[in-house]
CSV table of C-alpha atoms in Angstrom, one decimal:
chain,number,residue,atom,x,y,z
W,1,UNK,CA,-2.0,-8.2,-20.2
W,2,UNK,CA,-5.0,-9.4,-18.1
W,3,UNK,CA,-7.8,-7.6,-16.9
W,4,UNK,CA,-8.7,-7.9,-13.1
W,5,UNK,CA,-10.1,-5.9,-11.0
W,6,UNK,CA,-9.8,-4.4,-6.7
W,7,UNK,CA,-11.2,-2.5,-4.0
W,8,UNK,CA,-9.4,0.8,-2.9
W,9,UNK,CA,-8.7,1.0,0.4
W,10,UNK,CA,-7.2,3.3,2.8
W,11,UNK,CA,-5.3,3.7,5.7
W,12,UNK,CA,-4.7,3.9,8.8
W,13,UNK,CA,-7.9,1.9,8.8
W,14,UNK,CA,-10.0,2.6,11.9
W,15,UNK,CA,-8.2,2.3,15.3
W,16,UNK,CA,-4.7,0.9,13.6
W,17,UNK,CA,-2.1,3.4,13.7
W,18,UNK,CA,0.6,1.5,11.3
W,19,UNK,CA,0.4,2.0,7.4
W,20,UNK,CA,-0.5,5.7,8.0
W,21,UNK,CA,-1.0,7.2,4.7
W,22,UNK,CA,-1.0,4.1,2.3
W,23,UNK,CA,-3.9,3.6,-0.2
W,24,UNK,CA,-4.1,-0.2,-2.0
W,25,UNK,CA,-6.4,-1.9,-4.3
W,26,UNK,CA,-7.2,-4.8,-2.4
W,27,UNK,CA,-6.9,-7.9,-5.5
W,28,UNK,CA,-8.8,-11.4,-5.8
W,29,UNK,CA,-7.3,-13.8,-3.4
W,30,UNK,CA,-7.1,-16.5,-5.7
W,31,UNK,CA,-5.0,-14.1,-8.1
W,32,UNK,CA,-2.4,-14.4,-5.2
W,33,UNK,CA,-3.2,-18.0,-4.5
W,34,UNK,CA,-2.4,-19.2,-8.0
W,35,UNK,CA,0.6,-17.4,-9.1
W,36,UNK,CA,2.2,-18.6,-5.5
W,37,UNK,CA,1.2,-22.0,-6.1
W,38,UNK,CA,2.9,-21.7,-9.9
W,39,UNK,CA,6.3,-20.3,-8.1
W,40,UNK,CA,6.0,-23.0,-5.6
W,41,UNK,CA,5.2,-25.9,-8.2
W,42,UNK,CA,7.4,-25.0,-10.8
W,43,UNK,CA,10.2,-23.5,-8.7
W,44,UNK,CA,9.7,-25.3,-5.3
W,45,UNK,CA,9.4,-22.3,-3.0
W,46,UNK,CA,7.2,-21.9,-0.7
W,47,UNK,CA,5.9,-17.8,-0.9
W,48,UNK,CA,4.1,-16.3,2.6
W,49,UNK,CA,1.0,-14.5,1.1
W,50,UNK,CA,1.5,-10.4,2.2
W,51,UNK,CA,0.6,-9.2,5.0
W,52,UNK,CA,-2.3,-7.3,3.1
W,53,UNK,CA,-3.2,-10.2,0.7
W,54,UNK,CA,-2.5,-9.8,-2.6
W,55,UNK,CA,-2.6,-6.2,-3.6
W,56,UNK,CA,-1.6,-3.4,-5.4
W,57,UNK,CA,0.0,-0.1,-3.4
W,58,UNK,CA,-1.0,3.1,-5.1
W,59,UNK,CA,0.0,5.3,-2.2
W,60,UNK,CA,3.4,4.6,-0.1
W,61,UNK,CA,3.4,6.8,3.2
W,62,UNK,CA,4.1,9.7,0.4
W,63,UNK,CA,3.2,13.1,1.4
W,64,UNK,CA,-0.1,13.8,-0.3
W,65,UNK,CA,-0.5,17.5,-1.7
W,66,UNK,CA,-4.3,17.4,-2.2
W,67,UNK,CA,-5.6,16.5,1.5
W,68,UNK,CA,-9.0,16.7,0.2
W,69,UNK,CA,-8.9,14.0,-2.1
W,70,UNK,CA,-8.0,11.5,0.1
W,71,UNK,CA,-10.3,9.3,0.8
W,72,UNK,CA,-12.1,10.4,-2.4
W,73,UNK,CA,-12.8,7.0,-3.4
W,74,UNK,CA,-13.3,5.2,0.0
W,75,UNK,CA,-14.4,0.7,-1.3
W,76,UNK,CA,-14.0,2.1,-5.2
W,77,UNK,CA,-13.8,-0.8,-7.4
W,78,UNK,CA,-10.8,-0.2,-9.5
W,79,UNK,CA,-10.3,-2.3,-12.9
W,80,UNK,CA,-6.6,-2.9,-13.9
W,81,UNK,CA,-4.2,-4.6,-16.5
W,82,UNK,CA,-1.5,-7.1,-15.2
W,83,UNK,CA,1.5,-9.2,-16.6
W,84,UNK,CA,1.2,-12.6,-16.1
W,85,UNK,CA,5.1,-12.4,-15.8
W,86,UNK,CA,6.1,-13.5,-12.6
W,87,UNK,CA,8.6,-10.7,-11.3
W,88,UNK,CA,11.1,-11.5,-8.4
W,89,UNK,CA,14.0,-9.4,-6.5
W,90,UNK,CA,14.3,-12.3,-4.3
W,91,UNK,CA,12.7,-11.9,-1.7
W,92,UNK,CA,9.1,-10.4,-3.4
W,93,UNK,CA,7.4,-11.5,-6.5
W,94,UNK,CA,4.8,-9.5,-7.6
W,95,UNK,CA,3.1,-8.9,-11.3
W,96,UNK,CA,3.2,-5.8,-13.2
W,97,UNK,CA,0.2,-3.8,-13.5
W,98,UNK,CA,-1.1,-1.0,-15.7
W,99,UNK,CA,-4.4,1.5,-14.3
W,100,UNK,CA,-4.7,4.9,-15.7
W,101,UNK,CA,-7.3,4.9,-13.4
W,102,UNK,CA,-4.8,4.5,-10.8
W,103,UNK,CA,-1.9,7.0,-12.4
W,104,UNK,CA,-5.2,9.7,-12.6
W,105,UNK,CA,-6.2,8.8,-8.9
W,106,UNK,CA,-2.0,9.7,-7.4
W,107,UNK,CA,-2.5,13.0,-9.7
W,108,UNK,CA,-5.6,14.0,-8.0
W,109,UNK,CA,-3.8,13.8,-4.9
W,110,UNK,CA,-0.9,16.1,-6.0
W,111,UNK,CA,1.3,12.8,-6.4
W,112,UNK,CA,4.0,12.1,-9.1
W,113,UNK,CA,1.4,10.0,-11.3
W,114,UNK,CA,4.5,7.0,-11.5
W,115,UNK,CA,5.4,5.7,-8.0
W,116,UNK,CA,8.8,5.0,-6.6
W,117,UNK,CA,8.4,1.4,-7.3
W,118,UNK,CA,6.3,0.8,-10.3
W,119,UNK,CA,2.6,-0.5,-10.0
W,120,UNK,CA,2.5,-3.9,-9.2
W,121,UNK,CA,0.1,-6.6,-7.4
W,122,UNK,CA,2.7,-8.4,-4.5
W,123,UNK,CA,1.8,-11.6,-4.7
W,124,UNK,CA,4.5,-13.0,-2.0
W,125,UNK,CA,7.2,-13.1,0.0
W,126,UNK,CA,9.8,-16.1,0.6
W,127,UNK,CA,10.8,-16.4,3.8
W,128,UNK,CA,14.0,-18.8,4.1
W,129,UNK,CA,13.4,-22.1,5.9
């Protein structure tokens, strides 16, 4: 695994309403760039970077037990592992990622510390056409 590292961030940022509850670490850009330029050369698809950028999602919309814990950690820089295994359903590739930091973070906050979708950085999204 590889070491990288992102920015927490949470939201509904100020005066957005959509995304209420979700908390992301915010990745490199070029991490995103690169592995969508690898699909793209070696499998000729063209991925649409996320509407977030690249990034991980440590908090979902999930009802959060601990209310005052979040925003604990408001522009945190975060250090986590990832796969250089590009992972697809289809539709969205992302890479595996490993953070205890992140696991710890999802406790705090009264939170099964594994998500409903494993950690990952998305990395894109193939639209047809």
């Amino acid at each position: 695994m590889l070491l990288a590292k992102g920015t927490l961030k949470y939201f509904p940022l100020e005066g957005e309403s959509n995304n209420i509850g979700w908390l992301i670490v915010e990745c490199d850009r070029d991490l995103g760039l690169y592995y969508c330029w690898f699909v793209q050369k070696q499998l000729g698809l063209r991925l649409q970077h996320p509407r977030l950028g690249s990034h991980i999602t440590v908090v979902r919309g999930e009802v959060v037990n601990n209310h005052f814990r979040w925003s604990a950690y408001p522009s945190q820089s975060i250090n986590f592992y990832y796969s250089n295994e590009i992972k697809t359903n289809g539709r969205y590739w992302w890479l595996n990622v490993y953070s205890p930091c992140l696991m710890s973070i999802r406790q705090e906050l009264g939170l099964q510390v594994t998500p409903e979708y494993d950690l990952h950085v998305t990395i894109g999204v193939w639209v047809e056409g």
